[in-house]
Amino acid sequence: MREAVTCALAELAQRDERIAESARRALDTLVPDHDIERLTQHRLQRFCWYELPVRFHDSAEERLFAVRSLGRLFSLLQLHRYAHVCTSAETVTLLTTYDEDHDTGLAMYERLMWESGVQPPDLPELTWGTSVGEAEIRAHGETAAALELAVSLGDIRPGRYGWRPAQERFARSFLIQPDGKGLSHLDRIREERVRAWLGSSSHPHRQRMWPLVGLLIAGVDVPRTADRAMEPLRALLDLAEDGIALTQVGYLSPAVVRRLCEDFGWRSSPEPPRSETDCTQVIALHQLLRSMHAVRRSGRRLVLTRRGRRLRGDTEALWWAAAGAACRAGGIERAAVETLLGILLDRTPQGTGSHARRAESDAAAAERVLVESGWTPLESPVSAGRHAATRSETAETGSDQVRAMVMAVNWLLEALDLLVGGEVEGRGGLTATGRAFALACLHRSAVAPRAVV
């Protein structure tokens, strides 16, 4: 095919040397070795619609001349679909739009990529990242090439009714297909992301979780006991269906708190509870549902969102939403969740019984790991004139903040009845369902797409 490209460029030069030189420069950027068989429609569209107007500071006229010259070359090579990408009215409009309004140009680029059908779609099990490793780059490129073939054969018809679900089904089928070693693209992406997550230099607290690497890569299925664990969340969603009265500062009404405590046997201080703040389990559930975007405040009432209605009747979806939301926060809050779950997963069941040896509590252990890893809460600057005692008091306050974040995670596990033996020196163990939930949380965190910062 390289010979065909050389001949086509020579023929083009005989007609117009300037067009031939422009086409050659563009092709050098697309496929430096002129191996045209490695070129995909997705790669070409990205070059014409994004890289050319964003990376190269040419005028709109020069950009149009470049893509039209490239289109002439593709026509000579009988690559008419690629020639159409270069010379279409959409390409002309887009390259002109960038000069008028850069943001509008970017929005149009994204829309055209989706409408072409060759852009690999995000799936429930995989959201493509912007900071990616070799396995993900390879998977994305090969998926785009497979989608291009499916579109050309008519298996996917962009613009026709139902084409997006068809595209997602095709992409999923391609990504989960095992290779000769029994690993799929999805398997390799997950492994790559988990190893990068564990080895992140900016998150040293994860280093102690390397023994869990195999479990984090494999993930975990929703256990049969998930329905029971999700009962407290579903109960609160049921109450929110008709609207839950809120106090002036936004807490759940005392009547609702008392009802939840009675239904699930939760202790409060004092008893009976007079406020949401009297029951740690209710605090954790309310916060989790907010972070899941399953409920929202409407005046002085807490009501279901559209997402909340969907989750209410789907245990599996509710499980995954809760696992994803548990590690959704950023910074030290996320680090606290990850650290405590890692400690609990690494602990043997024998270490949680009534004869367990004396040791630091889970909260203290997680706090120590975070502090040793360099995590500190955000504090106001300390002025030079403050004395040592005040500095010590500030440090103790910071330590209390870290411990409070860790305890909030513990409250959630207690609310879902995922802990056992926590009354022994503050050191609990995970139930079988709890281990599945902890693994689901960490797996979701580890395989989440990394973004360029």
Coordinates of C-alpha atoms in Angstrom, one line a residue:
M1 CA 0.0 0.0 0.0
R2 CA 3.0 2.3 0.5
E3 CA 3.8 2.0 -3.2
A4 CA 0.2 3.0 -4.1
V5 CA 0.6 6.1 -1.8
T6 CA 3.9 7.0 -3.5
C7 CA 2.4 6.7 -6.9
A8 CA -0.7 8.7 -6.0
L9 CA 1.5 11.5 -4.5
A10 CA 3.6 11.5 -7.7
E11 CA 0.5 11.7 -9.9
L12 CA -0.9 14.5 -7.7
A13 CA 2.4 16.4 -8.0
Q14 CA 2.2 16.3 -11.8
R15 CA -1.1 18.0 -11.6
D16 CA -0.3 20.5 -8.8
E17 CA 2.9 20.4 -6.8
R18 CA 1.5 22.6 -4.0
I19 CA -1.5 20.3 -3.5
A20 CA 0.8 17.2 -3.5
E21 CA 3.1 18.8 -0.9
S22 CA 0.2 19.8 1.3
A23 CA -1.3 16.3 1.1
R24 CA 2.0 14.7 1.9
R25 CA 2.5 16.9 5.0
A26 CA -0.9 16.0 6.3
L27 CA -0.3 12.3 5.6
D28 CA 3.0 12.5 7.5
T29 CA 1.1 13.6 10.5
L30 CA -1.6 10.9 10.2
V31 CA 0.6 8.0 9.3
P32 CA 4.3 8.9 9.3
D33 CA 5.4 5.7 7.6
H34 CA 2.6 6.1 4.9
D35 CA 1.2 2.7 5.9
I36 CA -2.3 3.8 4.9
E37 CA -3.8 0.4 6.0
R38 CA -3.2 1.5 9.6
L39 CA -5.3 4.7 9.1
T40 CA -8.9 4.7 10.5
Q41 CA -11.8 6.9 10.0
H42 CA -11.7 7.9 13.6
R43 CA -8.1 9.0 13.4
L44 CA -8.8 10.9 10.2
Q45 CA -11.8 12.7 11.7
R46 CA -9.8 13.7 14.8
F47 CA -7.1 15.1 12.6
C48 CA -9.4 17.1 10.4
W49 CA -11.9 18.2 13.0
Y50 CA -9.6 18.7 16.1
E51 CA -5.9 18.5 15.7
L52 CA -5.6 20.6 12.5
P53 CA -7.5 23.6 13.9
V54 CA -6.3 23.3 17.5
R55 CA -2.6 22.3 17.2
F56 CA -1.7 24.1 14.0
H57 CA -1.9 27.9 13.9
D58 CA -2.8 28.2 10.3
S59 CA -5.6 30.3 8.8
A60 CA -8.9 28.8 8.0
E61 CA -8.0 29.0 4.3
E62 CA -4.8 27.1 4.8
R63 CA -6.6 24.4 6.8
L64 CA -9.2 24.0 4.2
F65 CA -6.5 23.8 1.5
A66 CA -4.8 21.0 3.6
V67 CA -7.9 18.9 4.0
R68 CA -9.0 19.3 0.4
S69 CA -5.5 18.3 -0.8
L70 CA -5.7 15.2 1.5
G71 CA -9.1 14.5 0.1
R72 CA -7.7 14.6 -3.5
L73 CA -5.1 12.1 -2.5
F74 CA -7.7 9.7 -0.9
S75 CA -9.8 10.0 -4.1
L76 CA -6.8 8.8 -6.2
L77 CA -6.3 5.9 -3.7
Q78 CA -10.0 5.0 -4.2
L79 CA -10.7 5.7 -0.5
H80 CA -13.8 7.6 -1.1
R81 CA -15.2 7.5 2.4
Y82 CA -12.0 9.1 3.7
A83 CA -12.1 11.6 0.9
H84 CA -15.7 12.6 1.9
V85 CA -14.6 13.3 5.5
C86 CA -12.0 15.8 4.1
T87 CA -14.3 17.5 1.6
S88 CA -17.7 17.4 3.3
A89 CA -19.7 20.5 4.0
E90 CA -19.5 19.7 7.8
T91 CA -15.7 19.8 7.7
V92 CA -15.7 23.1 5.8
T93 CA -18.2 24.6 8.3
L94 CA -16.3 23.3 11.3
L95 CA -12.9 24.6 10.2
T96 CA -14.4 28.0 9.6
T97 CA -16.3 27.9 13.0
Y98 CA -13.1 27.5 15.0
D99 CA -11.9 30.9 13.8
E100 CA -15.2 32.5 14.9
D101 CA -15.7 30.8 18.2
H102 CA -13.2 28.2 19.5
D103 CA -15.7 26.7 22.1
T104 CA -18.4 26.4 19.5
G105 CA -15.9 24.6 17.2
L106 CA -15.1 22.1 19.9
A107 CA -18.7 21.4 20.6
M108 CA -19.3 20.8 16.9
Y109 CA -16.3 18.5 16.7
E110 CA -17.7 16.4 19.6
R111 CA -21.1 16.2 18.0
L112 CA -19.8 15.2 14.6
M113 CA -17.6 12.5 16.1
W114 CA -20.7 11.0 17.8
E115 CA -22.8 11.3 14.8
S116 CA -20.3 9.4 12.6
G117 CA -20.8 6.2 14.7
V118 CA -17.1 5.4 14.9
Q119 CA -16.5 7.1 18.3
P120 CA -16.3 4.3 20.9
P121 CA -19.2 5.0 23.3
D122 CA -19.0 5.0 27.1
L123 CA -20.6 1.9 28.6
P124 CA -21.8 1.2 32.2
E125 CA -18.8 -1.0 32.7
L126 CA -16.3 1.3 31.0
T127 CA -16.0 5.1 30.8
W128 CA -13.1 6.1 28.5
G129 CA -10.5 8.2 30.2
T130 CA -8.5 11.2 29.0
S131 CA -5.2 10.1 30.7
V132 CA -4.7 6.6 29.5
G133 CA -2.1 3.8 29.3
E134 CA -1.1 1.7 26.4
A135 CA -3.8 -1.0 26.9
E136 CA -6.5 1.6 26.8
I137 CA -5.1 3.4 23.8
R138 CA -4.9 0.1 21.9
A139 CA -8.4 -0.8 22.9
H140 CA -9.9 2.5 21.9
G141 CA -8.2 2.5 18.5
E142 CA -9.2 -1.1 17.8
T143 CA -12.8 -0.5 18.9
A144 CA -13.0 2.5 16.6
A145 CA -11.7 0.4 13.7
A146 CA -14.2 -2.3 14.5
L147 CA -17.1 0.3 14.6
E148 CA -15.9 1.7 11.3
L149 CA -16.2 -1.8 9.7
A150 CA -19.7 -2.3 11.3
V151 CA -20.9 1.0 9.9
S152 CA -19.5 0.3 6.4
L153 CA -21.3 -3.1 6.4
G154 CA -24.6 -1.5 7.6
D155 CA -24.7 -3.3 10.9
I156 CA -24.7 0.1 12.6
R157 CA -26.5 2.9 10.8
P158 CA -25.8 6.3 12.3
G159 CA -28.8 8.5 12.4
R160 CA -31.3 5.7 12.1
Y161 CA -33.7 4.8 14.9
G162 CA -32.0 2.6 17.5
W163 CA -28.5 3.0 16.2
R164 CA -27.0 4.1 19.5
P165 CA -28.1 0.9 21.4
A166 CA -26.8 -1.1 18.5
Q167 CA -23.5 0.7 18.7
E168 CA -23.2 0.1 22.4
R169 CA -24.0 -3.6 22.0
F170 CA -21.4 -4.0 19.3
A171 CA -18.7 -2.1 21.3
R172 CA -19.4 -4.2 24.4
S173 CA -19.3 -7.4 22.5
F174 CA -15.9 -6.4 21.0
L175 CA -14.4 -5.2 24.3
I176 CA -15.3 -8.4 26.2
Q177 CA -14.1 -10.8 23.5
P178 CA -11.1 -12.8 24.9
D179 CA -7.9 -13.0 23.0
G180 CA -5.5 -16.0 22.6
K181 CA -4.5 -15.6 26.3
G182 CA -8.1 -15.5 27.5
L183 CA -8.0 -11.8 28.3
S184 CA -10.3 -9.2 26.8
H185 CA -9.6 -5.5 26.1
L186 CA -11.8 -4.7 29.1
D187 CA -9.7 -7.0 31.3
R188 CA -6.5 -5.4 30.2
I189 CA -7.9 -1.9 30.7
R190 CA -9.0 -2.7 34.2
E191 CA -5.7 -4.3 35.1
E192 CA -3.8 -1.3 33.8
R193 CA -6.0 1.2 35.7
V194 CA -5.9 -0.8 38.9
R195 CA -2.1 -1.0 38.8
A196 CA -1.8 2.7 38.1
W197 CA -4.2 3.5 40.9
L198 CA -2.3 1.4 43.4
G199 CA 1.1 2.8 42.3
S200 CA 0.0 6.5 42.2
S201 CA 2.8 8.6 43.8
S202 CA 0.3 11.2 44.8
H203 CA -1.8 8.7 46.8
P204 CA 0.8 6.8 48.9
H205 CA -1.9 5.5 51.3
R206 CA -2.8 2.9 48.5
Q207 CA 0.5 1.2 48.7
R208 CA -0.6 -1.0 51.6
M209 CA -3.4 -2.4 49.3
W210 CA -1.1 -4.1 46.8
P211 CA -1.9 -7.5 48.3
L212 CA -5.5 -6.9 47.1
V213 CA -4.4 -6.2 43.5
G214 CA -5.9 -9.5 42.1
L215 CA -9.2 -8.9 43.9
L216 CA -9.4 -5.3 42.7
I217 CA -8.8 -6.2 39.1
A218 CA -11.4 -9.0 39.1
G219 CA -14.0 -7.0 40.9
V220 CA -17.0 -8.8 42.4
D221 CA -20.6 -9.7 41.4
V222 CA -23.6 -8.4 43.3
P223 CA -24.1 -10.9 46.1
R224 CA -27.5 -12.6 46.7
T225 CA -27.6 -10.9 50.1
A226 CA -27.4 -7.4 48.6
D227 CA -31.2 -6.9 49.0
R228 CA -30.9 -7.1 52.7
A229 CA -28.0 -4.7 52.9
M230 CA -29.8 -2.2 50.7
E231 CA -33.0 -2.3 52.9
P232 CA -32.1 0.9 54.9
L233 CA -31.4 2.8 51.7
R234 CA -34.6 1.6 50.1
A235 CA -36.6 2.5 53.3
L236 CA -35.4 6.1 53.1
L237 CA -36.1 6.2 49.4
D238 CA -39.6 4.9 50.1
L239 CA -40.2 7.7 52.6
A240 CA -38.8 10.2 50.2
E241 CA -41.4 9.1 47.6
D242 CA -44.0 11.1 49.4
G243 CA -41.5 13.7 50.7
I244 CA -39.7 13.8 54.0
A245 CA -40.2 16.9 56.2
L246 CA -36.9 18.6 56.9
T247 CA -35.9 20.8 59.8
Q248 CA -34.9 24.4 59.3
V249 CA -31.3 23.5 58.9
G250 CA -32.0 20.6 56.5
Y251 CA -32.0 17.6 58.8
L252 CA -34.6 14.8 58.5
S253 CA -37.5 15.2 60.8
P254 CA -37.2 13.6 64.3
A255 CA -40.3 11.4 63.5
V256 CA -38.5 9.8 60.5
V257 CA -35.3 9.4 62.5
R258 CA -37.2 7.6 65.3
R259 CA -39.0 5.4 62.8
L260 CA -35.7 4.3 61.1
C261 CA -34.1 3.6 64.5
E262 CA -37.1 1.4 65.5
D263 CA -37.2 -0.5 62.2
F264 CA -33.5 -1.3 62.1
G265 CA -32.7 -1.5 65.8
W266 CA -30.2 1.4 65.7
R267 CA -29.1 3.0 68.9
S268 CA -29.1 6.7 69.4
S269 CA -27.8 9.2 71.9
P270 CA -30.0 10.2 73.5
E271 CA -32.8 7.7 73.2
P272 CA -35.3 8.2 71.6
P273 CA -33.5 10.5 69.1
R274 CA -34.5 14.1 68.9
S275 CA -32.6 14.9 65.7
E276 CA -30.8 13.3 62.8
T277 CA -27.5 14.1 64.5
D278 CA -28.4 11.7 67.4
C279 CA -28.1 8.6 65.1
T280 CA -24.9 8.1 63.2
Q281 CA -26.5 5.6 60.8
V282 CA -29.1 8.0 59.7
I283 CA -26.5 10.7 59.1
A284 CA -24.5 8.3 56.9
L285 CA -27.5 7.2 54.8
H286 CA -28.8 10.7 54.3
Q287 CA -25.3 11.8 53.1
L288 CA -24.9 8.8 50.8
L289 CA -28.3 9.3 49.1
R290 CA -27.4 12.9 48.5
S291 CA -24.1 12.0 47.0
M292 CA -25.9 9.4 44.8
H293 CA -28.2 12.2 43.6
A294 CA -31.1 10.0 44.5
V295 CA -32.8 12.7 46.6
R296 CA -32.9 16.4 46.6
R297 CA -34.2 19.2 48.7
S298 CA -37.4 20.9 47.6
G299 CA -38.3 23.7 50.0
R300 CA -38.6 22.1 53.4
R301 CA -38.9 18.5 52.1
L302 CA -36.6 15.8 50.9
V303 CA -37.9 14.3 47.7
L304 CA -36.9 11.6 45.2
T305 CA -35.0 12.5 42.0
R306 CA -35.7 10.7 38.7
R307 CA -32.6 8.6 39.4
G308 CA -33.8 7.8 42.9
R309 CA -37.0 6.4 41.5
R310 CA -35.1 4.2 39.1
L311 CA -32.8 3.0 41.9
R312 CA -35.6 2.3 44.3
G313 CA -36.9 -0.6 42.4
D314 CA -33.6 -2.1 41.3
T315 CA -31.5 -3.7 44.0
E316 CA -28.5 -4.3 41.7
A317 CA -28.5 -0.7 40.4
L318 CA -28.9 0.6 44.0
W319 CA -25.9 -1.6 45.1
W320 CA -23.6 -0.3 42.4
A321 CA -24.7 3.3 42.9
A322 CA -24.0 3.1 46.6
A323 CA -20.6 1.5 46.0
G324 CA -19.7 4.2 43.5
A325 CA -20.9 7.0 45.6
A326 CA -19.0 5.8 48.7
C327 CA -15.7 6.7 47.0
R328 CA -16.9 9.6 44.9
A329 CA -15.6 12.4 47.2
G330 CA -12.1 13.7 46.5
G331 CA -9.0 14.5 48.5
I332 CA -8.7 13.3 52.0
E333 CA -12.3 12.2 52.2
R334 CA -11.8 9.7 49.4
A335 CA -8.5 8.6 50.9
A336 CA -10.2 8.0 54.3
V337 CA -12.8 5.7 52.6
E338 CA -10.1 3.8 50.7
T339 CA -7.9 3.4 53.7
L340 CA -10.5 2.1 56.1
L341 CA -11.9 -0.4 53.5
G342 CA -8.4 -1.6 52.7
I343 CA -7.7 -2.2 56.4
L344 CA -10.9 -4.1 56.8
L345 CA -10.4 -6.2 53.7
D346 CA -6.8 -7.1 54.7
R347 CA -7.9 -8.3 58.2
T348 CA -8.5 -12.0 58.8
P349 CA -11.9 -12.9 60.3
Q350 CA -10.1 -14.5 63.3
G351 CA -8.8 -11.0 64.3
T352 CA -12.2 -9.7 65.2
G353 CA -13.5 -12.1 67.9
S354 CA -13.8 -11.5 71.6
H355 CA -10.3 -12.8 72.1
A356 CA -8.6 -10.5 69.7
R357 CA -5.5 -9.0 71.0
R358 CA -5.4 -5.4 72.1
A359 CA -4.6 -3.1 69.2
E360 CA -5.5 0.4 67.9
S361 CA -9.0 0.9 66.7
D362 CA -9.9 0.9 63.0
A363 CA -10.3 4.7 63.1
A364 CA -6.9 5.2 64.7
A365 CA -5.2 2.7 62.3
A366 CA -6.7 4.5 59.3
E367 CA -5.8 7.9 60.7
R368 CA -2.2 6.7 61.2
V369 CA -1.9 5.4 57.7
L370 CA -3.3 8.7 56.3
V371 CA -1.0 10.8 58.4
E372 CA 2.1 8.7 57.6
S373 CA 1.1 9.0 53.9
G374 CA 1.3 12.8 54.1
W375 CA -2.5 13.5 54.2
T376 CA -3.5 16.5 56.3
P377 CA -6.8 18.4 56.5
L378 CA -6.9 21.8 55.0
E379 CA -6.2 24.4 57.8
S380 CA -6.0 28.1 58.0
P381 CA -2.4 29.5 57.8
V382 CA -0.8 29.8 61.2
S383 CA 0.6 33.3 61.8
A384 CA 4.3 33.6 62.9
G385 CA 3.3 35.1 66.2
R386 CA 1.3 32.1 67.5
H387 CA 2.9 30.2 70.3
A388 CA 3.7 26.5 70.4
A389 CA 0.7 25.5 72.5
T390 CA -1.6 27.0 69.9
R391 CA 0.2 25.2 67.1
S392 CA -0.2 21.9 69.1
E393 CA -3.9 22.6 69.5
T394 CA -4.3 23.2 65.8
A395 CA -2.6 19.9 65.0
E396 CA -4.9 18.0 67.4
T397 CA -7.9 19.7 65.7
G398 CA -6.6 18.5 62.3
S399 CA -6.2 15.0 63.7
D400 CA -9.8 15.0 64.9
Q401 CA -10.9 16.0 61.4
V402 CA -9.1 13.1 59.8
R403 CA -10.6 10.7 62.4
A404 CA -14.1 12.1 61.8
M405 CA -13.8 11.4 58.1
V406 CA -12.8 7.8 58.9
M407 CA -15.6 7.4 61.4
A408 CA -18.2 8.6 58.7
V409 CA -17.2 5.6 56.6
N410 CA -17.6 3.3 59.6
W411 CA -21.1 4.7 60.2
L412 CA -22.2 3.8 56.7
L413 CA -20.9 0.2 57.0
E414 CA -22.9 -0.1 60.3
A415 CA -26.0 1.3 58.8
L416 CA -25.9 -1.3 56.0
D417 CA -25.1 -4.1 58.6
L418 CA -21.9 -4.9 56.9
L419 CA -19.7 -5.0 60.1
V420 CA -19.4 -7.6 62.9
G421 CA -17.4 -7.4 66.1
G422 CA -16.9 -3.6 66.1
E423 CA -17.5 -3.4 69.8
V424 CA -14.1 -5.0 70.6
E425 CA -11.7 -2.1 71.0
G426 CA -13.3 -0.4 68.0
R427 CA -11.9 -3.1 65.7
G428 CA -14.6 -4.6 63.4
G429 CA -14.6 -7.2 60.7
L430 CA -16.6 -7.3 57.4
T431 CA -19.4 -9.7 56.9
A432 CA -19.4 -11.7 53.6
T433 CA -21.7 -9.0 52.2
G434 CA -19.5 -6.4 53.6
R435 CA -16.4 -7.8 51.9
A436 CA -18.3 -7.7 48.6
F437 CA -19.4 -4.1 49.1
A438 CA -15.9 -3.0 50.2
L439 CA -14.4 -4.7 47.1
A440 CA -17.1 -3.1 44.9
C441 CA -16.2 0.3 46.3
L442 CA -12.5 0.0 45.8
H443 CA -12.9 -1.7 42.4
R444 CA -15.1 1.2 41.2
S445 CA -12.6 3.7 42.5
A446 CA -9.6 1.9 41.0
V447 CA -11.0 1.3 37.5
A448 CA -12.6 4.8 37.2
P449 CA -11.2 6.8 34.3
R450 CA -8.2 9.0 35.0
A451 CA -8.5 12.6 33.8
V452 CA -5.7 14.9 32.8
V453 CA -5.2 17.5 35.5

